[in-house]
Structures are given as C-alpha cells and as structure tokens.
Amino acid sequence: MTTLAGRTIAALRSEHDTLASIVRGLSAEQLISPSGASDWTVADVLSHLGSGAEINLAGFRAALGEAEAPGPDFNQGVWDRWNALSPQDQAAGWLESDNALVAALEAVPEDRHDDLKVKIFLPEPVPLASFAGLRLSEMVQHGWDARVGVDPAATLAEPAAATLAEQLAGGVSFLVGFIGKPEADRDRAVIEISGTPYRIVLTDKARFTTEELPATATFAGPLESALRLVYGRLTPERTPAGVEVTGNISLDELRVVFPGF
C-alpha cells in the first residue's frame, strides 16, 4: 500500500505478528517478569495493549457505521475486565483483541484511506492515518516493553520505527509535545538524528520534525534508539554501544526531557 494509512496498518500487522510469535511461547514465569515499563509485568503490558485494542476497535466500528459509539463508561469497564484477568488470560486476550483490530484496519479499501475519520479522545475526529499512527505509537513502545522483558537486547524493528518516525513528524506530532518536558530556562536545542531527515527540537515544548533547521547537537545512533529516547526507553543499560549525543545538550539531559510514561 502506498498511503500513509496503508503503510501504518502494514507496520501494525508486522508488530502484531512479531510479538505474537513471542507471546505464544511465554511461560507463566515470564509473563509475570518485569517488562520495559516501570512497575508493569509483561502480562500487564499485554493487558494494556489488549484493552486498548478493544477500545480502539469499538470506536473504529462506530466510525464505519457498524456499531453505536461507545458510551462514557465503556473504557473503564473494559479496563476493569482486563485487569481482573489472570496473566495467561491477558496474554491470550491480547492475541485475539489486537488481531481483531489489525484485521479490521486491513479490511478498509485503500480508496477510503484518505476520507475515513475516527472519533478518539481529541475534540475532532482524526484521519485514518492518524488513528492508525496513534495505535502504532502504542504498539511500538509497549511491544518493546514486552519483548525486552524476555530479551534484554530487544530493539525496535526498523520498518515500524521508520513509519512511526514519519507519523511523529506528521499527523501525530502532538504526542511529542505531551511526552517531552523541556526545562523552561534552557537554551533552544535542535538535535539532528544522524543519517535521517529528522530533528528533535526543544524550545518551550518538544517537537519531532523534518524541518531543515540548523542543528545545535547531533544524535549519533540508529533511528530506533532515538525513538526509544523520545519514549523514555533509552536508559543507560538499554543504550546500544556507540550511541552518543554531542553539541549543546547531552544524552543524559535528553533523558530528563523525555522521562517516559
């Protein structure tokens, strides 16, 4: 598929299939082991992703006219039900729930990719590409959280990372403003990500952009590491050898700007 929505949906399928191949083989002990997300086990992460897929699918079906829009108490009811499941059932539930969402997205004809809009938590409905981009943001970061719980060397898959970067510089750019916490009194920083067209811009807020702004610093390392930095997942013990930042801001300072969630 050539549309951004299509590329994003393809990345979601790839992320699902990769994580599913791991989840199916996890032991009971592995499911309750720590994940890459603070205070969450691997099963907690899968529960978060599974409940999110169910909530997203309900809103998506409403946008297609296949169901009524979920009521104000819908989300909390979904979360409560998932939170009450055993770790094994959370894992099995994620497999089913996430596959159902991805399959529904895949079923949208390409000629509808640009006109279909979906109501989410924002005041106005968002284009399909942005709806899928928000889900990709969840899947990429939390999929890594689950995988790194059983494989300390896990990284983000290159195709999904490339699509997520395109989304963060475009339709879901507001996410970086929510995630980043620049200090009010620090100097402006424009960090170029080596080998890519992307820059992280820090002023009174954080931005991820392809604007050709003069760089004040350089992030030397793969794009996946830069994205994990933005999501607060490039801790010292999870930083690949050779990744460094030079210029008017340091890697440690950037970790403070992007504390994660």
mmCIF file of N, CA and C in Angstrom, residues 83-168:
data_model
loop_
_atom_site.group_PDB
_atom_site.id
_atom_site.type_symbol
_atom_site.label_atom_id
_atom_site.label_comp_id
_atom_site.label_asym_id
_atom_site.label_seq_id
_atom_site.Cartn_x
_atom_site.Cartn_y
_atom_site.Cartn_z
ATOM 1 N N ASN A 83 -8.144 -6.021 33.772
ATOM 2 C CA ASN A 83 -7.323 -6.035 34.982
ATOM 3 C C ASN A 83 -7.638 -7.233 35.876
ATOM 4 N N ALA A 84 -8.836 -7.774 35.770
ATOM 5 C CA ALA A 84 -9.240 -8.909 36.600
ATOM 6 C C ALA A 84 -8.789 -10.251 36.020
ATOM 7 N N LEU A 85 -8.267 -10.243 34.804
ATOM 8 C CA LEU A 85 -7.842 -11.490 34.177
ATOM 9 C C LEU A 85 -6.530 -11.999 34.761
ATOM 10 N N SER A 86 -6.306 -13.296 34.640
ATOM 11 C CA SER A 86 -5.021 -13.873 35.013
ATOM 12 C C SER A 86 -3.974 -13.475 33.974
ATOM 13 N N PRO A 87 -2.676 -13.535 34.314
ATOM 14 C CA PRO A 87 -1.643 -13.214 33.317
ATOM 15 C C PRO A 87 -1.766 -14.039 32.041
ATOM 16 N N GLN A 88 -2.093 -15.320 32.179
ATOM 17 C CA GLN A 88 -2.233 -16.162 30.989
ATOM 18 C C GLN A 88 -3.397 -15.709 30.124
ATOM 19 N N ASP A 89 -4.510 -15.332 30.768
ATOM 20 C CA ASP A 89 -5.663 -14.873 30.001
ATOM 21 C C ASP A 89 -5.421 -13.485 29.399
ATOM 22 N N GLN A 90 -4.634 -12.672 30.063
ATOM 23 C CA GLN A 90 -4.286 -11.368 29.480
ATOM 24 C C GLN A 90 -3.476 -11.565 28.204
ATOM 25 N N ALA A 91 -2.552 -12.519 28.236
ATOM 26 C CA ALA A 91 -1.741 -12.790 27.046
ATOM 27 C C ALA A 91 -2.600 -13.331 25.909
ATOM 28 N N ALA A 92 -3.454 -14.304 26.235
ATOM 29 C CA ALA A 92 -4.323 -14.883 25.207
ATOM 30 C C ALA A 92 -5.309 -13.836 24.691
ATOM 31 N N GLY A 93 -5.792 -13.006 25.581
ATOM 32 C CA GLY A 93 -6.728 -11.965 25.186
ATOM 33 C C GLY A 93 -6.098 -10.945 24.266
ATOM 34 N N TRP A 94 -4.826 -10.589 24.548
ATOM 35 C CA TRP A 94 -4.150 -9.646 23.653
ATOM 36 C C TRP A 94 -4.050 -10.209 22.243
ATOM 37 N N LEU A 95 -3.676 -11.480 22.122
ATOM 38 C CA LEU A 95 -3.549 -12.092 20.802
ATOM 39 C C LEU A 95 -4.835 -11.934 19.998
ATOM 40 N N GLU A 96 -5.961 -12.207 20.626
ATOM 41 C CA GLU A 96 -7.244 -12.136 19.935
ATOM 42 C C GLU A 96 -7.669 -10.694 19.674
ATOM 43 N N SER A 97 -7.563 -9.847 20.697
ATOM 44 C CA SER A 97 -8.057 -8.475 20.589
ATOM 45 C C SER A 97 -7.246 -7.667 19.590
ATOM 46 N N ASP A 98 -5.931 -7.778 19.655
ATOM 47 C CA ASP A 98 -5.105 -6.989 18.745
ATOM 48 C C ASP A 98 -5.241 -7.472 17.316
ATOM 49 N N ASN A 99 -5.329 -8.773 17.126
ATOM 50 C CA ASN A 99 -5.501 -9.283 15.760
ATOM 51 C C ASN A 99 -6.819 -8.790 15.168
ATOM 52 N N ALA A 100 -7.870 -8.730 15.993
ATOM 53 C CA ALA A 100 -9.159 -8.261 15.505
ATOM 54 C C ALA A 100 -9.084 -6.805 15.045
ATOM 55 N N LEU A 101 -8.374 -5.969 15.808
ATOM 56 C CA LEU A 101 -8.233 -4.570 15.412
ATOM 57 C C LEU A 101 -7.440 -4.435 14.123
ATOM 58 N N VAL A 102 -6.311 -5.122 14.037
ATOM 59 C CA VAL A 102 -5.484 -5.017 12.834
ATOM 60 C C VAL A 102 -6.246 -5.530 11.614
ATOM 61 N N ALA A 103 -6.961 -6.629 11.774
ATOM 62 C CA ALA A 103 -7.728 -7.182 10.650
ATOM 63 C C ALA A 103 -8.805 -6.200 10.189
ATOM 64 N N ALA A 104 -9.443 -5.525 11.133
ATOM 65 C CA ALA A 104 -10.459 -4.537 10.765
ATOM 66 C C ALA A 104 -9.845 -3.376 9.986
ATOM 67 N N LEU A 105 -8.678 -2.939 10.392
ATOM 68 C CA LEU A 105 -7.987 -1.863 9.681
ATOM 69 C C LEU A 105 -7.567 -2.323 8.287
ATOM 70 N N GLU A 106 -7.078 -3.555 8.198
ATOM 71 C CA GLU A 106 -6.643 -4.090 6.904
ATOM 72 C C GLU A 106 -7.813 -4.201 5.916
ATOM 73 N N ALA A 107 -9.017 -4.340 6.431
ATOM 74 C CA ALA A 107 -10.183 -4.540 5.566
ATOM 75 C C ALA A 107 -10.676 -3.245 4.914
ATOM 76 N N VAL A 108 -10.154 -2.097 5.353
ATOM 77 C CA VAL A 108 -10.584 -0.823 4.769
ATOM 78 C C VAL A 108 -9.972 -0.683 3.367
ATOM 79 N N PRO A 109 -10.772 -0.487 2.340
ATOM 80 C CA PRO A 109 -10.218 -0.320 0.984
ATOM 81 C C PRO A 109 -9.306 0.909 0.923
ATOM 82 N N GLU A 110 -8.268 0.818 0.112
ATOM 83 C CA GLU A 110 -7.308 1.927 0.030
ATOM 84 C C GLU A 110 -7.967 3.216 -0.436
ATOM 85 N N ASP A 111 -9.021 3.121 -1.233
ATOM 86 C CA ASP A 111 -9.650 4.350 -1.711
ATOM 87 C C ASP A 111 -10.438 5.072 -0.612
ATOM 88 N N ARG A 112 -10.520 4.458 0.571
ATOM 89 C CA ARG A 112 -11.155 5.125 1.710
ATOM 90 C C ARG A 112 -10.138 5.630 2.735
ATOM 91 N N HIS A 113 -8.868 5.364 2.510
ATOM 92 C CA HIS A 113 -7.839 5.724 3.480
ATOM 93 C C HIS A 113 -7.793 7.221 3.769
ATOM 94 N N ASP A 114 -8.067 8.027 2.764
ATOM 95 C CA ASP A 114 -7.925 9.470 2.943
ATOM 96 C C ASP A 114 -9.196 10.159 3.420
ATOM 97 N N ASP A 115 -10.338 9.502 3.297
ATOM 98 C CA ASP A 115 -11.581 10.197 3.679
ATOM 99 C C ASP A 115 -12.166 9.715 5.006
ATOM 100 N N LEU A 116 -11.777 8.530 5.456
ATOM 101 C CA LEU A 116 -12.342 7.978 6.683
ATOM 102 C C LEU A 116 -11.762 8.690 7.908
ATOM 103 N N LYS A 117 -12.624 9.106 8.808
ATOM 104 C CA LYS A 117 -12.187 9.753 10.053
ATOM 105 C C LYS A 117 -12.773 8.997 11.243
ATOM 106 N N VAL A 118 -12.015 9.010 12.350
ATOM 107 C CA VAL A 118 -12.392 8.238 13.534
ATOM 108 C C VAL A 118 -12.392 9.154 14.749
ATOM 109 N N LYS A 119 -13.440 9.069 15.555
ATOM 110 C CA LYS A 119 -13.527 9.849 16.785
ATOM 111 C C LYS A 119 -12.679 9.187 17.862
ATOM 112 N N ILE A 120 -11.765 9.989 18.473
ATOM 113 C CA ILE A 120 -10.958 9.481 19.575
ATOM 114 C C ILE A 120 -11.107 10.442 20.748
ATOM 115 N N PHE A 121 -10.041 10.625 21.531
ATOM 116 C CA PHE A 121 -10.104 11.470 22.716
ATOM 117 C C PHE A 121 -9.954 12.961 22.385
ATOM 118 N N LEU A 122 -9.610 13.295 21.149
ATOM 119 C CA LEU A 122 -9.459 14.683 20.749
ATOM 120 C C LEU A 122 -10.821 15.296 20.411
ATOM 121 N N PRO A 123 -10.910 16.625 20.384
ATOM 122 C CA PRO A 123 -12.201 17.262 20.108
ATOM 123 C C PRO A 123 -12.807 16.882 18.765
ATOM 124 N N GLU A 124 -11.954 16.712 17.750
ATOM 125 C CA GLU A 124 -12.438 16.400 16.407
ATOM 126 C C GLU A 124 -11.961 15.013 15.967
ATOM 127 N N PRO A 125 -12.736 14.332 15.135
ATOM 128 C CA PRO A 125 -12.277 13.046 14.588
ATOM 129 C C PRO A 125 -10.955 13.209 13.832
ATOM 130 N N VAL A 126 -10.163 12.153 13.803
ATOM 131 C CA VAL A 126 -8.870 12.211 13.128
ATOM 132 C C VAL A 126 -8.892 11.328 11.885
ATOM 133 N N PRO A 127 -8.051 11.636 10.893
ATOM 134 C CA PRO A 127 -7.961 10.775 9.707
ATOM 135 C C PRO A 127 -7.524 9.360 10.076
ATOM 136 N N LEU A 128 -7.849 8.414 9.233
ATOM 137 C CA LEU A 128 -7.477 7.017 9.463
ATOM 138 C C LEU A 128 -5.976 6.882 9.696
ATOM 139 N N ALA A 129 -5.163 7.615 8.928
ATOM 140 C CA ALA A 129 -3.708 7.514 9.083
ATOM 141 C C ALA A 129 -3.288 7.882 10.500
ATOM 142 N N SER A 130 -3.884 8.925 11.063
ATOM 143 C CA SER A 130 -3.527 9.346 12.422
ATOM 144 C C SER A 130 -4.060 8.363 13.457
ATOM 145 N N PHE A 131 -5.261 7.846 13.239
ATOM 146 C CA PHE A 131 -5.815 6.825 14.137
ATOM 147 C C PHE A 131 -4.888 5.614 14.190
ATOM 148 N N ALA A 132 -4.466 5.145 13.014
ATOM 149 C CA ALA A 132 -3.541 4.012 12.970
ATOM 150 C C ALA A 132 -2.180 4.401 13.543
ATOM 151 N N GLY A 133 -1.764 5.659 13.331
ATOM 152 C CA GLY A 133 -0.484 6.122 13.868
ATOM 153 C C GLY A 133 -0.455 6.142 15.378
ATOM 154 N N LEU A 134 -1.554 6.533 15.999
ATOM 155 C CA LEU A 134 -1.626 6.520 17.458
ATOM 156 C C LEU A 134 -1.526 5.094 17.981
ATOM 157 N N ARG A 135 -2.179 4.175 17.304
ATOM 158 C CA ARG A 135 -2.072 2.769 17.720
ATOM 159 C C ARG A 135 -0.655 2.243 17.493
ATOM 160 N N LEU A 136 -0.016 2.657 16.401
ATOM 161 C CA LEU A 136 1.357 2.222 16.168
ATOM 162 C C LEU A 136 2.280 2.740 17.261
ATOM 163 N N SER A 137 2.049 3.970 17.713
ATOM 164 C CA SER A 137 2.839 4.515 18.813
ATOM 165 C C SER A 137 2.731 3.622 20.040
ATOM 166 N N GLU A 138 1.518 3.175 20.341
ATOM 167 C CA GLU A 138 1.309 2.275 21.485
ATOM 168 C C GLU A 138 1.993 0.932 21.256
ATOM 169 N N MET A 139 1.807 0.366 20.066
ATOM 170 C CA MET A 139 2.336 -0.967 19.796
ATOM 171 C C MET A 139 3.849 -0.993 19.761
ATOM 172 N N VAL A 140 4.456 0.018 19.167
ATOM 173 C CA VAL A 140 5.919 0.020 19.061
ATOM 174 C C VAL A 140 6.561 0.125 20.437
ATOM 175 N N GLN A 141 6.104 1.094 21.238
ATOM 176 C CA GLN A 141 6.746 1.276 22.536
ATOM 177 C C GLN A 141 6.403 0.149 23.500
ATOM 178 N N HIS A 142 5.121 -0.229 23.589
ATOM 179 C CA HIS A 142 4.757 -1.255 24.562
ATOM 180 C C HIS A 142 5.070 -2.661 24.055
ATOM 181 N N GLY A 143 5.107 -2.839 22.737
ATOM 182 C CA GLY A 143 5.583 -4.114 22.220
ATOM 183 C C GLY A 143 7.038 -4.336 22.617
ATOM 184 N N TRP A 144 7.821 -3.253 22.540
ATOM 185 C CA TRP A 144 9.217 -3.351 23.007
ATOM 186 C C TRP A 144 9.257 -3.622 24.504
ATOM 187 N N ASP A 145 8.391 -2.981 25.273
ATOM 188 C CA ASP A 145 8.345 -3.229 26.715
ATOM 189 C C ASP A 145 8.162 -4.718 27.003
ATOM 190 N N ALA A 146 7.257 -5.350 26.274
ATOM 191 C CA ALA A 146 7.011 -6.770 26.489
ATOM 192 C C ALA A 146 8.197 -7.612 26.026
ATOM 193 N N ARG A 147 8.751 -7.300 24.858
ATOM 194 C CA ARG A 147 9.839 -8.112 24.314
ATOM 195 C C ARG A 147 11.107 -7.995 25.148
ATOM 196 N N VAL A 148 11.399 -6.785 25.632
ATOM 197 C CA VAL A 148 12.638 -6.608 26.387
ATOM 198 C C VAL A 148 12.556 -7.294 27.745
ATOM 199 N N GLY A 149 11.327 -7.594 28.188
ATOM 200 C CA GLY A 149 11.174 -8.340 29.427
ATOM 201 C C GLY A 149 11.717 -9.753 29.336
ATOM 202 N N VAL A 150 11.788 -10.286 28.108
ATOM 203 C CA VAL A 150 12.318 -11.641 27.928
ATOM 204 C C VAL A 150 13.593 -11.658 27.088
ATOM 205 N N ASP A 151 13.909 -10.527 26.449
ATOM 206 C CA ASP A 151 15.122 -10.405 25.642
ATOM 207 C C ASP A 151 15.744 -9.040 25.901
ATOM 208 N N PRO A 152 16.717 -8.961 26.813
ATOM 209 C CA PRO A 152 17.302 -7.662 27.169
ATOM 210 C C PRO A 152 17.924 -6.906 26.000
ATOM 211 N N ALA A 153 18.222 -7.587 24.900
ATOM 212 C CA ALA A 153 18.842 -6.932 23.748
ATOM 213 C C ALA A 153 17.813 -6.471 22.718
ATOM 214 N N ALA A 154 16.533 -6.533 23.033
ATOM 215 C CA ALA A 154 15.489 -6.186 22.060
ATOM 216 C C ALA A 154 15.608 -4.734 21.609
ATOM 217 N N THR A 155 15.340 -4.504 20.340
ATOM 218 C CA THR A 155 15.309 -3.156 19.767
ATOM 219 C C THR A 155 14.002 -3.007 18.984
ATOM 220 N N LEU A 156 13.731 -1.799 18.509
ATOM 221 C CA LEU A 156 12.561 -1.587 17.671
ATOM 222 C C LEU A 156 12.842 -2.090 16.258
ATOM 223 N N ALA A 157 11.852 -2.714 15.650
ATOM 224 C CA ALA A 157 12.014 -3.180 14.282
ATOM 225 C C ALA A 157 12.152 -1.981 13.345
ATOM 226 N N GLU A 158 13.081 -2.074 12.397
ATOM 227 C CA GLU A 158 13.389 -0.936 11.530
ATOM 228 C C GLU A 158 12.187 -0.434 10.721
ATOM 229 N N PRO A 159 11.391 -1.318 10.067
ATOM 230 C CA PRO A 159 10.263 -0.784 9.283
ATOM 231 C C PRO A 159 9.251 -0.046 10.150
ATOM 232 N N ALA A 160 8.921 -0.602 11.317
ATOM 233 C CA ALA A 160 7.951 0.052 12.192
ATOM 234 C C ALA A 160 8.507 1.361 12.723
ATOM 235 N N ALA A 161 9.805 1.373 13.053
ATOM 236 C CA ALA A 161 10.430 2.605 13.541
ATOM 237 C C ALA A 161 10.372 3.696 12.480
ATOM 238 N N ALA A 162 10.626 3.332 11.226
ATOM 239 C CA ALA A 162 10.595 4.313 10.139
ATOM 240 C C ALA A 162 9.198 4.899 9.971
ATOM 241 N N THR A 163 8.174 4.054 10.049
ATOM 242 C CA THR A 163 6.800 4.543 9.904
ATOM 243 C C THR A 163 6.386 5.382 11.095
ATOM 244 N N LEU A 164 6.788 4.958 12.298
ATOM 245 C CA LEU A 164 6.462 5.739 13.490
ATOM 246 C C LEU A 164 7.107 7.116 13.424
ATOM 247 N N ALA A 165 8.360 7.193 12.973
ATOM 248 C CA ALA A 165 9.022 8.496 12.842
ATOM 249 C C ALA A 165 8.267 9.391 11.876
ATOM 250 N N GLU A 166 7.807 8.835 10.767
ATOM 251 C CA GLU A 166 7.027 9.608 9.801
ATOM 252 C C GLU A 166 5.750 10.137 10.448
ATOM 253 N N GLN A 167 5.120 9.330 11.269
ATOM 254 C CA GLN A 167 3.899 9.756 11.953
ATOM 255 C C GLN A 167 4.189 10.843 12.993
ATOM 256 N N LEU A 168 5.265 10.687 13.758
ATOM 257 C CA LEU A 168 5.588 11.669 14.804
ATOM 258 C C LEU A 168 5.959 13.027 14.216
#
